[in-house]
XYZ file of C-alpha atoms in Angstrom:
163
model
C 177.593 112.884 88.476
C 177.861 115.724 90.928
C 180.181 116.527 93.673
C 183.399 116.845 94.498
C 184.913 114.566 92.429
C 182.544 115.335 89.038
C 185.439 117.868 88.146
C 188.032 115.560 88.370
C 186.450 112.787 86.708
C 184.987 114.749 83.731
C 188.899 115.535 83.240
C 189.753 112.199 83.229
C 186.955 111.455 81.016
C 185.585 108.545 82.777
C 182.341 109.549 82.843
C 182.574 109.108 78.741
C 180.957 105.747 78.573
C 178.135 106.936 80.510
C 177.417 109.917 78.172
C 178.293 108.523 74.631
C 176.798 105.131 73.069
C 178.987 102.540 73.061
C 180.604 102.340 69.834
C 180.685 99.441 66.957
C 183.135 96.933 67.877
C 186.597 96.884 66.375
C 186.401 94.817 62.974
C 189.719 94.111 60.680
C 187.984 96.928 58.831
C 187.699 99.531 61.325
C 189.515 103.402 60.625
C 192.187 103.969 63.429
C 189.536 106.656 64.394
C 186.903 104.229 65.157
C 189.800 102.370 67.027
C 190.859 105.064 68.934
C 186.763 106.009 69.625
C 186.190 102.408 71.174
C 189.458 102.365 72.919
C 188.614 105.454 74.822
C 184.887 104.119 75.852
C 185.857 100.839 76.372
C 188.411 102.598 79.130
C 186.104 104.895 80.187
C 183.576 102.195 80.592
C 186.119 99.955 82.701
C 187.045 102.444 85.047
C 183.549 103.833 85.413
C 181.829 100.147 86.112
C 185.143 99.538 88.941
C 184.543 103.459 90.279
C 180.800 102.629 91.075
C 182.164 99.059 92.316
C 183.936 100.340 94.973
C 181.580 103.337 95.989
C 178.256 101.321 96.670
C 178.082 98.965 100.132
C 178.671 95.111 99.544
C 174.740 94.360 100.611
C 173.619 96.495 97.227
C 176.694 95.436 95.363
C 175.414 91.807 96.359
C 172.021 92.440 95.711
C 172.621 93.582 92.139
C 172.938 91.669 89.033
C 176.683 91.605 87.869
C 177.415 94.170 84.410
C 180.198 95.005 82.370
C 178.286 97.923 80.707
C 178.380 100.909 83.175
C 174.463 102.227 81.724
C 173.384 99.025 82.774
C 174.922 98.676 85.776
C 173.671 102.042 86.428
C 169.835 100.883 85.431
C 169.964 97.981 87.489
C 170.737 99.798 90.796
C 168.249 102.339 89.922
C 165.613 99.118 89.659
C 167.023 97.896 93.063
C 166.131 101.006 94.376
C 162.919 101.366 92.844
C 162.121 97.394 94.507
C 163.576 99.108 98.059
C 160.877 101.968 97.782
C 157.920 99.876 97.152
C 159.273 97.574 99.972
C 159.840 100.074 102.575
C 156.402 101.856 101.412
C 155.043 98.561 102.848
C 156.274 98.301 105.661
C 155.834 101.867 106.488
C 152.378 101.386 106.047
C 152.124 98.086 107.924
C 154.179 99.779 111.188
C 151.514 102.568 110.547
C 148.027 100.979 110.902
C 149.577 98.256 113.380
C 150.671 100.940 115.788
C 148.801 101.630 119.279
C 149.373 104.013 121.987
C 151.064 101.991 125.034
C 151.382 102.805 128.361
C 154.734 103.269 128.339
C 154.998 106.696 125.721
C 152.796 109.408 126.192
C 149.863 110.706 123.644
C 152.251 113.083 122.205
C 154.979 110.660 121.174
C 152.227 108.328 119.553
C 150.890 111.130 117.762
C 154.557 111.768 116.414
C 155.745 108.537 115.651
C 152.799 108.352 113.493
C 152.971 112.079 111.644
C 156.767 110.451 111.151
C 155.513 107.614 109.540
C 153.443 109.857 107.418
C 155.908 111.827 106.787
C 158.720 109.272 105.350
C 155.279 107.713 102.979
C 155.171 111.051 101.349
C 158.971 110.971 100.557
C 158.067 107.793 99.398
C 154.864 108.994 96.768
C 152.294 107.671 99.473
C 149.771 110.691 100.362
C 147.480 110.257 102.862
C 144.937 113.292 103.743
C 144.867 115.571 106.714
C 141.677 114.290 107.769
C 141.727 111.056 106.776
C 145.385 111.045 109.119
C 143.493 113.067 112.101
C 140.747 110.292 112.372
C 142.926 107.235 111.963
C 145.348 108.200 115.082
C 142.395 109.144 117.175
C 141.100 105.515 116.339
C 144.365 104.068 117.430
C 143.909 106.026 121.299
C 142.588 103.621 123.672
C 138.991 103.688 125.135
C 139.817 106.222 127.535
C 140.578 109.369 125.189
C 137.302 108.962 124.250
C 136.953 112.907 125.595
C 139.807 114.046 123.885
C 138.426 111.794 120.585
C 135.275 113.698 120.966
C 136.492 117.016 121.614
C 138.934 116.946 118.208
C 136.822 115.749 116.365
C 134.077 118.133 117.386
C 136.420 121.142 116.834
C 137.704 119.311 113.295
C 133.491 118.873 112.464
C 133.091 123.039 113.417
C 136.133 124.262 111.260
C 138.032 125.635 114.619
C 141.753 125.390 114.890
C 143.121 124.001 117.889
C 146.364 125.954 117.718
């Protein structure tokens, strides 16, 4: 945990229970150490499990299985996230090779939308290469940029730089 509040919740120790193992449960034979050693990260474990409770939005809390264990609680958000990444990753990549320059934005905006696209798939662990990205948007021009298609690619071909 980082942040503001790490300082004041490593003092409270409720971060114990995601640190430490959870310990045997208490038997008729356990030591009043290993009493006093489950109390703590049974507590600890409470109040971390209600802390991330309140601190996540009620569509992931929702979308979660429910867990009294704070590690697991903690590894099935992570795997909700993981699912959101491949999910968004697809449609990313769906809005990308489905979008076409209309008359209604310019060349330049169409060209940006796209290198955004590209840009939130590589945040994402989806590379695509420079040239591969330079031919597929001057596919997605209509019929007449053929010119301009020509001309960048022509300049691409030669090794020039068009800055």
């Amino acid at each position: 945990m980082e942040g503001e509040n790490s300082s004041s919740i490593r003092c409270m120790d409720i971060d114990y229970a995601i640190r430490k193992d959870e310990p045997h449960k208490i038997t008729d034979t356990s030591t009043p150490e290993e009493i006093l050693l489950y109390e703590r990260w049974e507590k600890s474990n409470r109040l971390s499990v209600m802390y991330i409770k309140t601190k996540i939005s009620a569509g992931i809390r929702g979308s979660i299985e429910q867990h009294e264990n704070v590690r697991k609680l903690l590894k099935a958000i992570d795997e909700q996230f993981v699912t959101s990444d491949k999910a968004l990753a697809s449609i990313l990549i769906m809005k990308f090779t489905s979008l076409k320059l209309t008359s209604i934005r310019g060349v330049r905006e169409h060209i940006m939308e796209m290198r955004d696209i590209v840009v939130q798939l590589k945040k994402l662990k989806v590379e695509m290469s420079e040239s591969f990205l330079v031919h597929f948007i001057l596919n997605t021009l209509p019929p007449q940029y053929e010119p301009f298609k020509s001309f960048t690619t022509h300049i691409r071909i030669s090794g020039l730089s068009m800055n």
